[in-house]
Amino acid sequence: MEIAKRADAELGAGTAAEPGPRSPGCSLRHFACEQNLLSRPDGSASFLQGDTSVLAGVYGPAEVKVSKEIFNKATLEVILRPKIGLPGVAEKSRERLIRNTCEAVVLGALHPRTSITVVLQVVSDAGSLLACCLNAACMALVDAGVPMRALFCGVSCALDSDGNLVLGPTTKQEKEARAILTFALDSVEQKLLMSNTKGLYSDAELQQCLAAAQDLSPGFGQLG
Amino acid sequence: MKETPLSNCERRFLLRAIEEKKRLDGRQTYDYRNIRISFGTDYGCCIVELGKTRVLGQVSCELVSPKLNRATEGILFFNLELSQMAAPAFEPGRQSDLLVKLNRLLERCLRNSKCIDTESLCVVAGEKVWQIRVDLHLLNHDGNIIDAASIAAIVALCHFRRPDVSVQGEEVTLYTPEERDPVPLSIHHMPICISFAFFQQGTYLLVDPNEREERVMDGLLVIAMNKHREICTIQSSGGIMLLKDQVLRCSKIAGVKVAEITDLIQKALENDQKVRKEGGKFGFAESIANQRITAFKMEKASVDTSNIEEKAEEIIAEAEPPPEVVSKPVLWTPGTAQIGDGIENSWGDLEDSEKEEEEGGIDEAVILDDTKMDTGGVSDIGNQGAPIVLSDSEEEEMIILEPDKNPKKIRAQTTNAKEKAPSKSQVKRRKKKRTAN
C-alpha cells in the first residue's frame, strides 16, 4: 500500500510542550519507515527509531503445513532473528508477544488454512527494540496487503528513578531506568493490544505511561 | 514453503535468450549489477545490495582463551544465515545443502587466504585472544548470494573497530570506546568472490547470475581473488567440464571485476569515515531516500505530556479497586490446603448454568483453627440452579476422610464467584489436592 505521506504529520500536540511537574516535555527520537524494499517477500518494511532499526518481511497468505493448519483461520507465525548469535529465549518471548498482537488485528478468518509468516531481522539495536519490531511488523503486513481490522503501533517508555517518563528510550536510558514499559496500541481507538513491562512502577505511573503512549499513537497511525 | 517450480517455457526462454547473448535485465555477459554499500551506526555493521540481493553483515569481538594448538593466534568465526525472508523456500532445516556450501566457500575465501592477521589479535599468549565473529544474514535472494556475502563480510571486517587493549607486564587493561578510540583490525588484502554461471555444457558464460539464471544454469565457477590478482579460492560445482583456457579467461575477467569492486569498497569506507569524523549524520537512516512514496522520515519531535498526569488520575479514580488477588489458603484438614480457585474448566459447558458476575472476590479469606474445619460456606452460593451432574467420573462427591468426623459433601467457599457445574468443580479440586500432596 503506497500512500503519499505528508512530512508535517503531528504527534499529539506537536507544539512546544509544557513540562508537567513530574514528566518534562519529552521528545521522541527521529523515526523513518520504508516499505516494499525487498523483492521476494510479499510485503516488507524497514522501521527505524533513532538508531534502532528492524527489517520485516511478510509472506502470506501462503501454503501451510498440514500439521500447523487451522481449519477456520490463518496460521500466523512470527520469526525474530537477532543480529549476532543464535536466537534464544528472549527472541522466543518477543516472537510470542508480537504474534499475539498480530493475531488480534489480522482478519485470519478471511484466509482459512493458510499461513501468514512475519520474519523480523534486527538490523541495529539501540533501545526500544520491541516497539520497533511491532511497528515494522505492522508496516510489513500493510505492505503485503494482509487484511487487518486496525493498524497497531508499538510505543516504549522508561521510568527512571526520579519518576521521569522517557519515550523511546535508548540503550543507556533503558539500563538506568527503574521500569521499562512497552505497549501495542491499535490505531482506531488507541486501545491497548499488548503490554510488556519490566521493573517496578505504581499503577498511577502505569496509567500515565499508557496515556502518553496513547497521545503518540495517532501520529504513528498516519504512517500507514 | 516449497520452491515454486520453474516452468519449461520459462527455462527454454531463458536459455534461448542466453544463446543469443541477451539477458533479461539488459546486462552484457560480463556486467555486474549495481552494488550499493551502506553502513550502520555501530562499527562493523553494513548492508550490501547486489542488484536486489541484500546481505546484512555484522562483526563482533570477544576475549576468549585461544585454541590449544594455536596459542598465539586469534579466532575467526564466520556464519552466513539464509533468513526466511530471503526466499519462501528457505525454511529452517530445508536449506542445509546450500547453506553448507555457502558457508564453506566463505570460510575458505576468508580464513584460508589469511586476509586477517590473526597474530595481531593475541592479547596474552596462551590465555586471552580476540575472537572475531562475522554474522551475515541474507535478506533477499535474487541470485549470486556468495558474491554479495563475501563483499559484505570483507566490508564489515574493514569497517569494524575493536576495543583497545594495553599490556604492561602482567596487567592487561581493556579500554572502553569512551576511554580510548577503538582500533581497526589488521587486514592484509580483500578477497572477493566472483561467480560465473555456465550454460549448455560450458558453451555460454554469464557473470553475476541472477536468480532466474541460476535456476537454469548447468554449473557455477567461483573464483575468489584480491586486487593484487592473487587467487584465494577457486571452486567449480555442478559437474560441468571446463577447458583450461576457459578457466584462465574467467580468472582474467575476475581480476578486472575485483579491481572495480575493491575501488567501490574503498570509496564507501572512506566516505563513511569522513562523515563520522566531520560529525555528520551516518547510519541506515541516511540511506533511506527522501522524497519517495514508499519512504517516510520524521525528525525529532516533542510530545506534549503535560496532561497525562491528570488523565491518569482520572482513570485511576474511576476504575474499580483491584480485586483481592492474593487469596489466603483454606485449610481443609491438617496436611490438605487449598489456595485460590483454579482456572475455569475448559472441557466445555454441556449445559450452561447461570453465571453470576464476578465482583472480584475469589476466595474469602478464611482463617481456620488447626483442628476445626469450617464448613459454613456451603450456603453462601447465591443463584444456584439445580445441581447439574455432568461428569462421567465415578467419584462425584468430594469426600474428605477425617479421623473423627463424618464425611461431608464440601464445596469451596466462594462469594459471588462464577458459577460452575458443581460436580465439575469438585472433580477439578480433587485433582489439585492430589498434586498439592
XYZ file of C-alpha atoms in Angstrom:
661
model
C 0.000 0.000 0.000
C 1.695 3.169 -1.080
C 0.213 6.361 0.187
C 1.781 9.728 -0.156
C 2.822 10.879 3.238
C 2.997 14.439 4.371
C 6.022 15.440 6.299
C 4.067 17.604 8.668
C 2.297 14.800 10.477
C 1.738 15.874 14.000
C 2.418 13.772 17.000
C -0.285 14.528 19.511
C 0.220 18.159 20.270
C 3.397 18.876 18.412
C 3.812 22.376 19.748
C 6.282 23.207 22.461
C 5.404 21.045 25.417
C 4.643 22.470 28.782
C 6.602 20.408 31.217
C 4.399 18.761 33.803
C 5.503 18.543 37.386
C 6.982 15.100 37.067
C 7.436 14.492 33.394
C 9.161 17.237 31.471
C 8.167 17.521 27.835
C 9.806 14.538 26.244
C 10.722 14.117 22.664
C 10.668 11.067 20.513
C 13.799 10.187 18.569
C 13.578 10.687 14.869
C 11.974 7.815 13.047
C 11.739 6.649 9.468
C 9.989 3.908 7.588
C 10.387 2.429 4.147
C 8.085 -0.100 2.532
C 8.452 -2.558 -0.298
C 12.217 -2.641 -0.268
C 12.681 -6.393 -0.751
C 11.613 -8.110 -3.939
C 10.974 -11.684 -2.747
C 8.641 -11.283 0.256
C 5.045 -10.342 -0.389
C 5.427 -7.353 1.867
C 8.427 -5.794 3.519
C 9.160 -2.782 5.647
C 12.098 -1.268 7.407
C 11.405 0.754 10.503
C 13.969 2.990 12.150
C 13.565 4.656 15.530
C 16.611 6.694 16.366
C 19.449 4.192 15.866
C 17.288 1.118 16.313
C 16.374 -0.474 13.022
C 14.291 -3.551 12.240
C 13.554 -5.099 8.858
C 10.364 -7.098 8.441
C 9.259 -9.389 5.636
C 5.830 -10.947 5.293
C 4.836 -13.973 3.284
C 1.192 -14.697 3.075
C -1.410 -15.898 2.808
C 0.519 -18.922 1.595
C 0.616 -22.665 1.821
C 0.669 -24.121 5.307
C 1.937 -27.454 6.590
C -0.882 -29.812 7.433
C 0.367 -30.138 10.985
C 0.048 -26.413 11.520
C -3.131 -25.630 9.669
C -6.179 -24.236 11.423
C -9.451 -25.075 9.764
C -11.160 -21.711 10.098
C -8.422 -19.120 10.091
C -4.900 -18.325 9.007
C -1.910 -19.575 10.972
C 0.222 -16.619 11.929
C 3.890 -17.207 12.542
C 6.427 -14.666 13.727
C 10.165 -15.218 13.498
C 12.608 -12.796 15.078
C 16.291 -13.106 14.359
C 18.939 -11.255 16.316
C 21.894 -9.785 14.530
C 24.617 -11.644 16.421
C 24.484 -15.252 17.514
C 21.681 -17.751 17.537
C 18.158 -16.860 18.596
C 17.484 -17.569 22.247
C 14.713 -17.443 24.766
C 14.388 -13.653 24.702
C 13.681 -13.789 20.981
C 11.107 -16.539 21.503
C 9.251 -14.500 24.081
C 9.266 -11.418 21.862
C 8.020 -13.515 18.966
C 5.127 -14.626 21.084
C 4.214 -11.087 22.098
C 4.302 -9.885 18.524
C 2.324 -12.870 17.345
C -0.397 -12.274 19.890
C -0.626 -8.643 18.834
C -0.815 -9.513 15.151
C -3.405 -12.203 15.731
C -5.615 -9.658 17.420
C -5.706 -7.393 14.376
C -5.242 -9.668 11.368
C -8.517 -10.909 9.900
C -7.423 -14.523 9.783
C -10.925 -15.786 9.159
C -10.767 -14.478 5.604
C -7.958 -16.891 4.743
C -8.530 -20.239 6.433
C -5.954 -22.982 6.107
C -3.205 -20.636 5.047
C -0.129 -19.340 6.742
C 0.997 -15.773 7.219
C 4.651 -15.585 8.161
C 6.247 -12.436 9.546
C 10.042 -12.547 9.599
C 11.835 -9.840 11.558
C 15.536 -9.152 11.387
C 17.185 -6.860 13.909
C 19.439 -4.573 11.892
C 20.630 -2.489 14.803
C 19.582 -2.338 18.419
C 19.851 0.881 20.349
C 16.894 0.611 22.719
C 13.107 0.269 22.300
C 13.588 -2.893 20.275
C 10.196 -4.487 20.906
C 8.350 -1.316 19.940
C 10.370 -1.037 16.751
C 9.665 -4.695 15.902
C 5.945 -4.144 16.374
C 5.968 -1.129 14.095
C 7.980 -2.894 11.424
C 5.659 -5.902 11.556
C 2.595 -3.701 11.150
C 4.054 -1.808 8.203
C 5.097 -5.038 6.516
C 1.642 -6.559 6.969
C 0.150 -3.445 5.398
C 2.590 -3.658 2.501
C 1.714 -7.294 1.951
C -1.965 -6.482 1.752
C -2.948 -8.774 4.587
C -6.441 -7.790 5.706
C -6.439 -6.235 9.148
C -9.117 -4.693 11.291
C -6.800 -1.950 12.503
C -3.200 -0.906 12.404
C -1.150 -1.069 15.535
C 1.882 0.708 16.784
C 4.430 -0.056 19.436
C 5.472 2.549 21.971
C 8.096 2.055 24.598
C 8.651 4.162 27.679
C 11.054 4.090 30.547
C 10.666 5.387 34.078
C 13.840 6.493 35.724
C 14.469 6.610 39.452
C 13.056 10.142 39.744
C 9.805 9.132 38.125
C 10.527 10.926 34.880
C 8.994 9.472 31.778
C 11.145 8.893 28.705
C 9.513 7.836 25.474
C 11.501 5.676 23.108
C 14.441 5.124 25.460
C 17.937 4.468 24.213
C 20.028 1.541 25.487
C 21.664 3.728 28.093
C 18.329 5.068 29.324
C 16.931 1.559 29.456
C 19.806 0.357 31.584
C 19.413 3.148 34.100
C 15.633 3.015 34.180
C 13.633 1.693 37.060
C 10.967 0.271 34.773
C 10.514 -0.204 31.050
C 7.009 -0.490 29.611
C 6.153 -1.372 26.042
C 2.626 -1.082 24.704
C 0.972 -2.018 21.447
C -1.952 0.270 20.698
C -4.436 -0.021 17.909
C -4.954 2.826 15.518
C -8.723 3.111 15.655
C -9.356 3.929 19.279
C -5.877 3.738 20.790
C -6.936 0.716 22.766
C -4.313 -1.443 24.360
C -3.475 -4.616 22.448
C -0.396 -5.784 24.259
C 1.704 -4.634 27.150
C 5.048 -5.912 28.297
C 6.658 -4.395 31.332
C 9.832 -4.912 33.216
C 10.631 -3.345 36.562
C 8.907 -1.624 39.428
C 6.228 1.013 38.993
C 2.981 2.130 40.579
C -0.398 1.916 38.909
C -0.540 5.693 38.636
C 2.689 5.568 36.655
C 1.310 2.779 34.509
C -1.716 4.877 33.590
C 0.489 7.862 32.882
C 2.712 5.885 30.556
C -0.332 4.480 28.834
C -1.830 7.949 28.435
C 1.422 9.261 26.981
C 1.601 6.339 24.564
C -1.970 6.943 23.503
C -1.134 10.546 22.727
C 1.609 9.368 20.404
C -0.328 6.679 18.651
C -2.328 8.804 16.178
C 0.957 10.169 14.854
C 2.181 6.682 14.115
C -1.150 5.802 12.600
C -0.574 8.434 9.937
C 2.308 6.398 8.612
C 0.014 3.637 7.448
C 7.022 -23.446 1.631
C 8.077 -25.434 -1.354
C 10.042 -23.743 -4.075
C 7.866 -22.654 -6.965
C 8.896 -24.871 -9.867
C 10.300 -23.228 -12.943
C 8.092 -23.792 -15.935
C 9.521 -25.372 -19.028
C 8.725 -22.461 -21.249
C 10.457 -20.043 -18.919
C 13.502 -22.291 -18.879
C 13.561 -22.549 -22.649
C 13.067 -18.823 -22.983
C 15.999 -18.026 -20.712
C 18.296 -20.498 -22.469
C 17.373 -19.230 -25.918
C 17.958 -15.663 -24.794
C 21.380 -16.596 -23.428
C 22.260 -18.288 -26.696
C 21.524 -15.012 -28.401
C 23.698 -13.179 -25.873
C 20.730 -11.448 -24.265
C 19.976 -11.226 -20.561
C 16.560 -10.443 -19.171
C 17.676 -7.362 -17.303
C 19.572 -5.942 -20.276
C 23.079 -6.522 -18.950
C 26.010 -7.648 -21.050
C 27.677 -11.008 -20.477
C 30.349 -9.660 -18.167
C 28.344 -6.937 -16.430
C 27.782 -6.825 -12.722
C 24.597 -5.462 -11.206
C 24.702 -2.256 -9.193
C 26.436 -2.649 -5.886
C 25.317 -0.439 -3.049
C 27.028 -0.419 0.348
C 25.552 1.285 3.379
C 26.839 1.368 6.923
C 25.081 1.404 10.250
C 25.820 3.450 13.322
C 27.758 0.663 15.035
C 31.161 -0.158 13.735
C 31.231 -3.363 11.751
C 27.648 -3.195 10.553
C 26.885 -2.917 6.870
C 24.262 -3.814 4.284
C 25.377 -4.729 0.766
C 22.928 -4.729 -2.130
C 23.971 -6.551 -5.289
C 21.083 -5.674 -7.547
C 18.193 -6.878 -5.443
C 20.160 -9.420 -3.425
C 20.664 -7.941 0.002
C 23.023 -9.120 2.734
C 23.443 -7.720 6.243
C 26.844 -8.155 7.859
C 27.886 -7.585 11.455
C 31.238 -8.133 13.092
C 31.635 -8.526 16.839
C 34.511 -9.432 19.096
C 35.052 -11.126 22.398
C 38.011 -12.046 24.542
C 38.406 -15.808 24.866
C 41.070 -18.416 25.502
C 42.907 -19.428 22.361
C 42.868 -22.823 20.751
C 45.360 -25.193 22.314
C 47.395 -25.774 19.205
C 47.382 -22.101 18.228
C 48.145 -20.301 21.406
C 49.210 -17.015 19.873
C 46.518 -16.599 17.250
C 43.098 -15.078 17.461
C 39.992 -16.962 16.396
C 37.822 -16.144 13.406
C 34.262 -17.338 13.121
C 32.042 -16.901 10.085
C 28.360 -17.576 9.915
C 26.077 -16.995 6.967
C 22.362 -17.370 7.614
C 19.718 -17.619 4.971
C 16.909 -15.712 6.593
C 13.405 -16.916 5.969
C 12.502 -13.612 4.458
C 15.070 -14.030 1.689
C 13.032 -16.611 -0.181
C 9.884 -18.546 0.631
C 11.773 -21.811 0.201
C 14.244 -21.035 2.997
C 12.809 -22.837 5.929
C 14.862 -23.971 8.871
C 16.019 -27.482 8.069
C 15.217 -27.240 4.381
C 18.255 -25.375 3.147
C 21.141 -27.358 4.552
C 22.880 -28.176 1.288
C 23.040 -24.674 0.031
C 23.858 -23.320 3.453
C 26.773 -25.671 3.995
C 28.144 -24.951 0.550
C 27.997 -21.206 1.006
C 29.432 -21.252 4.494
C 32.303 -23.478 3.467
C 33.111 -21.344 0.476
C 33.062 -18.211 2.572
C 35.321 -19.763 5.167
C 37.821 -20.872 2.574
C 37.790 -17.482 0.973
C 38.342 -15.504 4.169
C 40.055 -17.803 6.598
C 42.394 -19.802 4.420
C 43.524 -16.760 2.476
C 44.804 -15.267 5.717
C 43.426 -11.866 4.852
C 43.139 -11.010 8.527
C 46.225 -11.006 10.648
C 45.343 -13.350 13.478
C 48.629 -12.830 15.297
C 47.652 -9.243 15.958
C 44.540 -10.490 17.733
C 46.577 -12.046 20.502
C 46.471 -10.236 23.842
C 48.168 -12.598 26.264
C 49.741 -15.601 24.593
C 48.054 -18.802 25.632
C 45.454 -17.045 27.764
C 43.486 -14.322 26.083
C 42.917 -13.683 22.433
C 40.255 -11.871 20.468
C 37.561 -13.952 18.825
C 36.207 -12.124 15.816
C 32.752 -13.236 14.799
C 31.245 -12.308 11.433
C 27.483 -12.811 11.147
C 25.955 -12.486 7.704
C 22.228 -12.567 7.085
C 20.768 -12.928 3.631
C 17.747 -10.651 3.499
C 16.641 -11.006 -0.114
C 17.614 -13.716 -2.581
C 17.902 -12.584 -6.158
C 20.865 -14.698 -7.167
C 24.585 -14.744 -6.522
C 24.477 -14.969 -2.767
C 28.149 -15.804 -2.454
C 29.376 -12.637 -4.112
C 27.182 -10.401 -2.031
C 28.101 -12.274 1.124
C 31.824 -12.074 0.504
C 31.600 -8.351 -0.183
C 29.529 -7.824 2.962
C 31.986 -9.844 5.039
C 35.068 -8.005 3.905
C 33.413 -4.592 4.143
C 32.186 -5.314 7.645
C 35.659 -6.502 8.678
C 37.291 -3.388 7.269
C 34.714 -1.175 8.961
C 34.953 -2.860 12.357
C 36.805 -1.367 15.291
C 37.784 -3.449 18.291
C 38.379 -2.069 21.786
C 41.921 -1.056 22.539
C 43.967 -3.200 24.884
C 47.267 -2.450 26.542
C 49.503 -4.974 28.244
C 52.017 -3.818 30.822
C 53.894 -6.720 32.257
C 51.253 -8.771 33.996
C 48.477 -6.199 33.771
C 46.082 -6.155 30.890
C 43.845 -3.116 30.515
C 40.830 -3.187 28.265
C 39.659 0.304 27.348
C 36.027 1.088 26.653
C 35.190 3.014 23.490
C 34.716 6.121 25.600
C 38.165 5.939 27.136
C 40.175 5.231 24.031
C 39.189 5.119 20.399
C 38.686 1.576 19.203
C 41.263 0.303 16.710
C 40.634 -1.287 13.310
C 41.556 -4.873 12.512
C 44.728 -5.572 10.654
C 43.691 -6.674 7.172
C 46.251 -7.650 4.590
C 44.098 -7.848 1.498
C 40.462 -8.036 0.443
C 39.416 -11.305 -1.211
C 36.192 -11.053 -3.159
C 34.301 -13.911 -4.799
C 33.247 -13.639 -8.418
C 30.727 -16.106 -9.797
C 30.485 -17.412 -13.320
C 27.464 -19.360 -14.464
C 27.790 -21.827 -17.332
C 25.063 -22.891 -19.693
C 24.765 -25.579 -22.358
C 27.663 -27.647 -21.057
C 30.088 -24.768 -20.821
C 29.321 -23.099 -24.130
C 27.918 -19.918 -22.694
C 29.092 -17.994 -19.708
C 27.490 -15.277 -17.601
C 28.983 -13.248 -14.812
C 26.861 -12.487 -11.737
C 23.830 -14.657 -12.489
C 20.541 -13.525 -11.055
C 18.003 -15.874 -9.549
C 16.332 -16.955 -12.752
C 19.633 -17.546 -14.483
C 20.859 -19.582 -11.534
C 17.883 -21.839 -11.858
C 18.687 -22.789 -15.433
C 22.460 -22.894 -15.233
C 24.457 -26.086 -15.625
C 27.327 -25.257 -13.348
C 28.929 -22.495 -11.353
C 32.549 -21.432 -11.108
C 33.501 -19.229 -8.172
C 36.892 -17.521 -8.083
C 37.913 -15.549 -5.013
C 40.604 -13.049 -5.814
C 42.095 -9.902 -4.401
C 43.130 -6.795 -6.228
C 46.727 -7.986 -6.484
C 45.416 -10.718 -8.798
C 46.072 -13.488 -6.306
C 43.563 -16.283 -6.387
C 42.428 -17.098 -2.872
C 39.897 -19.808 -3.627
C 38.528 -21.433 -6.736
C 35.576 -23.771 -6.849
C 33.714 -25.354 -9.700
C 30.422 -27.053 -8.950
C 27.632 -28.573 -10.944
C 29.725 -31.132 -12.749
C 30.434 -29.125 -15.868
C 33.674 -29.865 -17.590
C 35.673 -26.767 -18.310
C 38.654 -26.343 -20.536
C 41.831 -24.907 -19.160
C 41.668 -21.753 -21.222
C 38.092 -21.191 -20.123
C 39.218 -21.160 -16.534
C 42.103 -18.822 -17.354
C 39.781 -16.493 -19.185
C 37.455 -16.426 -16.219
C 40.285 -15.590 -13.900
C 41.248 -12.646 -16.086
C 37.703 -11.361 -16.034
C 37.626 -11.875 -12.294
C 40.765 -9.766 -11.960
C 39.106 -6.856 -13.693
C 35.898 -7.160 -11.704
C 37.681 -7.444 -8.379
C 39.627 -4.276 -9.084
C 36.383 -2.395 -9.749
C 34.644 -3.758 -6.694
C 37.615 -3.090 -4.432
C 37.630 0.514 -5.608
C 33.977 0.819 -4.787
C 34.517 -0.629 -1.325
C 37.399 1.709 -0.590
C 35.344 4.693 -1.646
C 32.432 3.653 0.529
C 34.678 3.126 3.552
C 36.348 6.474 3.053
C 33.031 8.267 2.713
C 31.740 6.775 5.891
C 34.890 7.614 7.776
C 34.744 11.187 6.544
C 31.153 11.606 7.611
C 31.848 10.226 11.044
C 34.850 12.443 11.546
C 33.029 15.562 10.492
C 30.212 14.741 12.852
C 27.630 14.460 10.121
C 24.734 12.070 10.208
C 25.515 8.471 9.478
C 23.760 5.203 9.755
C 20.992 3.437 7.952
C 18.594 6.307 8.396
C 20.624 8.292 5.941
C 20.411 5.613 3.313
C 16.629 5.832 3.164
C 15.899 8.003 0.199
C 13.951 11.183 0.648
C 11.003 12.148 -1.471
C 9.996 8.631 -2.199
C 6.438 7.468 -1.987
C 7.307 4.343 -0.050
C 9.517 6.068 2.492
C 8.713 8.367 5.335
C 11.025 10.233 7.653
C 10.311 12.315 10.661
C 12.774 14.302 12.662
C 12.876 14.505 16.403
C 9.519 15.631 17.658
C 8.435 16.717 21.067
C 5.443 15.240 22.721
C 3.103 17.088 24.989
C 2.917 15.144 28.183
C 1.565 17.859 30.429
C -1.907 16.486 30.722
C -1.095 12.852 31.179
C -0.944 13.109 34.922
C -4.477 14.447 35.142
C -5.681 11.857 32.685
C -4.047 9.091 34.645
C -5.519 10.254 37.909
C -8.954 10.382 36.359
C -8.645 6.853 35.108
C -7.493 5.556 38.448
C -10.264 7.346 40.295
C -12.923 5.922 38.046
C -11.588 2.440 37.995
C -12.713 -0.137 40.444
C -10.291 -1.083 43.105
C -8.247 -4.036 42.051
C -9.563 -7.368 43.238
C -8.037 -9.008 46.217
C -5.872 -11.255 44.218
C -3.895 -12.924 46.923
C -6.203 -15.491 48.419
C -5.386 -16.902 51.763
C -5.063 -20.627 51.937
C -8.026 -22.642 53.063
C -7.058 -25.442 55.344
C -9.268 -28.452 54.903
C -7.541 -30.831 57.201
C -4.081 -30.880 58.620
C -1.983 -31.520 55.587
C -4.534 -30.505 52.997
C -4.853 -26.915 51.935
C -6.250 -25.030 49.018
C -5.084 -21.718 47.642
C -7.189 -19.959 45.076
C -9.778 -21.351 42.858
C -8.078 -22.678 39.766
C -8.943 -21.776 36.205
C -12.236 -22.486 34.644
C -12.738 -25.973 33.403
C -12.233 -25.847 29.673
C -13.761 -29.174 28.880
C -16.826 -27.479 27.510
C -20.046 -26.459 29.109
C -22.573 -29.022 28.083
C -25.278 -27.033 29.773
C -24.692 -23.520 30.825
C -25.614 -22.852 34.370
C -26.209 -19.249 35.098
C -23.027 -17.425 35.715
C -23.016 -14.700 38.228
C -20.983 -11.653 37.588
C -17.703 -11.701 39.227
C -17.209 -8.866 41.583
C -13.668 -9.698 42.093
C -13.531 -11.648 45.258
C -12.214 -15.057 44.600
C -11.805 -16.768 47.866
C -12.901 -15.292 51.066
C -10.096 -15.212 53.484
C -10.885 -17.978 55.839
C -8.838 -18.344 58.924
C -9.174 -21.703 60.488
C -8.052 -23.420 63.575
C -5.934 -26.416 63.099
C -8.480 -28.783 64.488
C -11.761 -27.379 63.302
C -12.887 -27.350 59.779
C -15.009 -24.565 58.543
C -17.950 -25.641 56.532
C -20.047 -22.594 56.921
C -19.797 -21.502 53.373
C -21.970 -24.123 51.840
C -24.994 -21.930 51.870
C -23.205 -18.879 50.574
C -23.555 -19.668 46.977
C -26.278 -17.475 45.558
C -28.277 -18.358 42.482
C -27.642 -21.936 42.188
C -29.520 -23.852 39.628
C -30.346 -27.426 40.333
C -27.084 -29.277 40.644
C -26.250 -30.470 37.207
C -24.448 -33.733 37.076
C -22.286 -33.576 34.011
C -19.143 -35.502 34.539
C -18.847 -39.174 33.961
C -16.431 -39.501 36.741
C -17.223 -42.201 39.201
C -16.244 -40.059 42.070
C -18.777 -37.324 42.089
C -18.814 -36.465 45.666
C -15.892 -34.826 47.206
C -15.218 -36.726 50.328
C -12.616 -35.759 52.796
C -11.673 -38.503 55.099
C -11.145 -37.474 58.633
C -10.462 -39.484 61.673
C -13.322 -38.221 63.825
C -15.831 -36.584 61.582
C -18.375 -37.867 59.115
C -17.545 -37.439 55.516
C -19.383 -34.461 54.175
C -20.059 -33.002 50.861
C -17.989 -29.866 50.711
C -17.839 -27.056 48.333
C -15.269 -24.377 48.313
C -16.366 -21.145 49.868
C -16.821 -18.704 47.130
C -18.657 -15.467 47.463
C -20.089 -14.351 44.175
C -17.661 -16.416 42.280
C -18.510 -17.648 38.833
C -20.982 -20.454 38.926
C -19.773 -23.682 37.594
C -21.419 -27.042 37.497
C -20.723 -28.278 40.986
C -19.597 -31.717 40.077
C -17.095 -30.437 37.633
C -15.514 -28.172 40.144
C -15.323 -30.967 42.609
C -13.502 -33.162 40.242
C -11.139 -30.354 39.491
C -10.440 -29.582 43.067
C -9.678 -33.113 43.908
C -7.068 -33.212 41.251
C -5.448 -30.176 42.744
C -5.312 -31.734 46.136
C -3.545 -34.728 44.829
C -0.864 -32.584 43.313
C -0.586 -30.494 46.408
C 0.105 -33.569 48.445
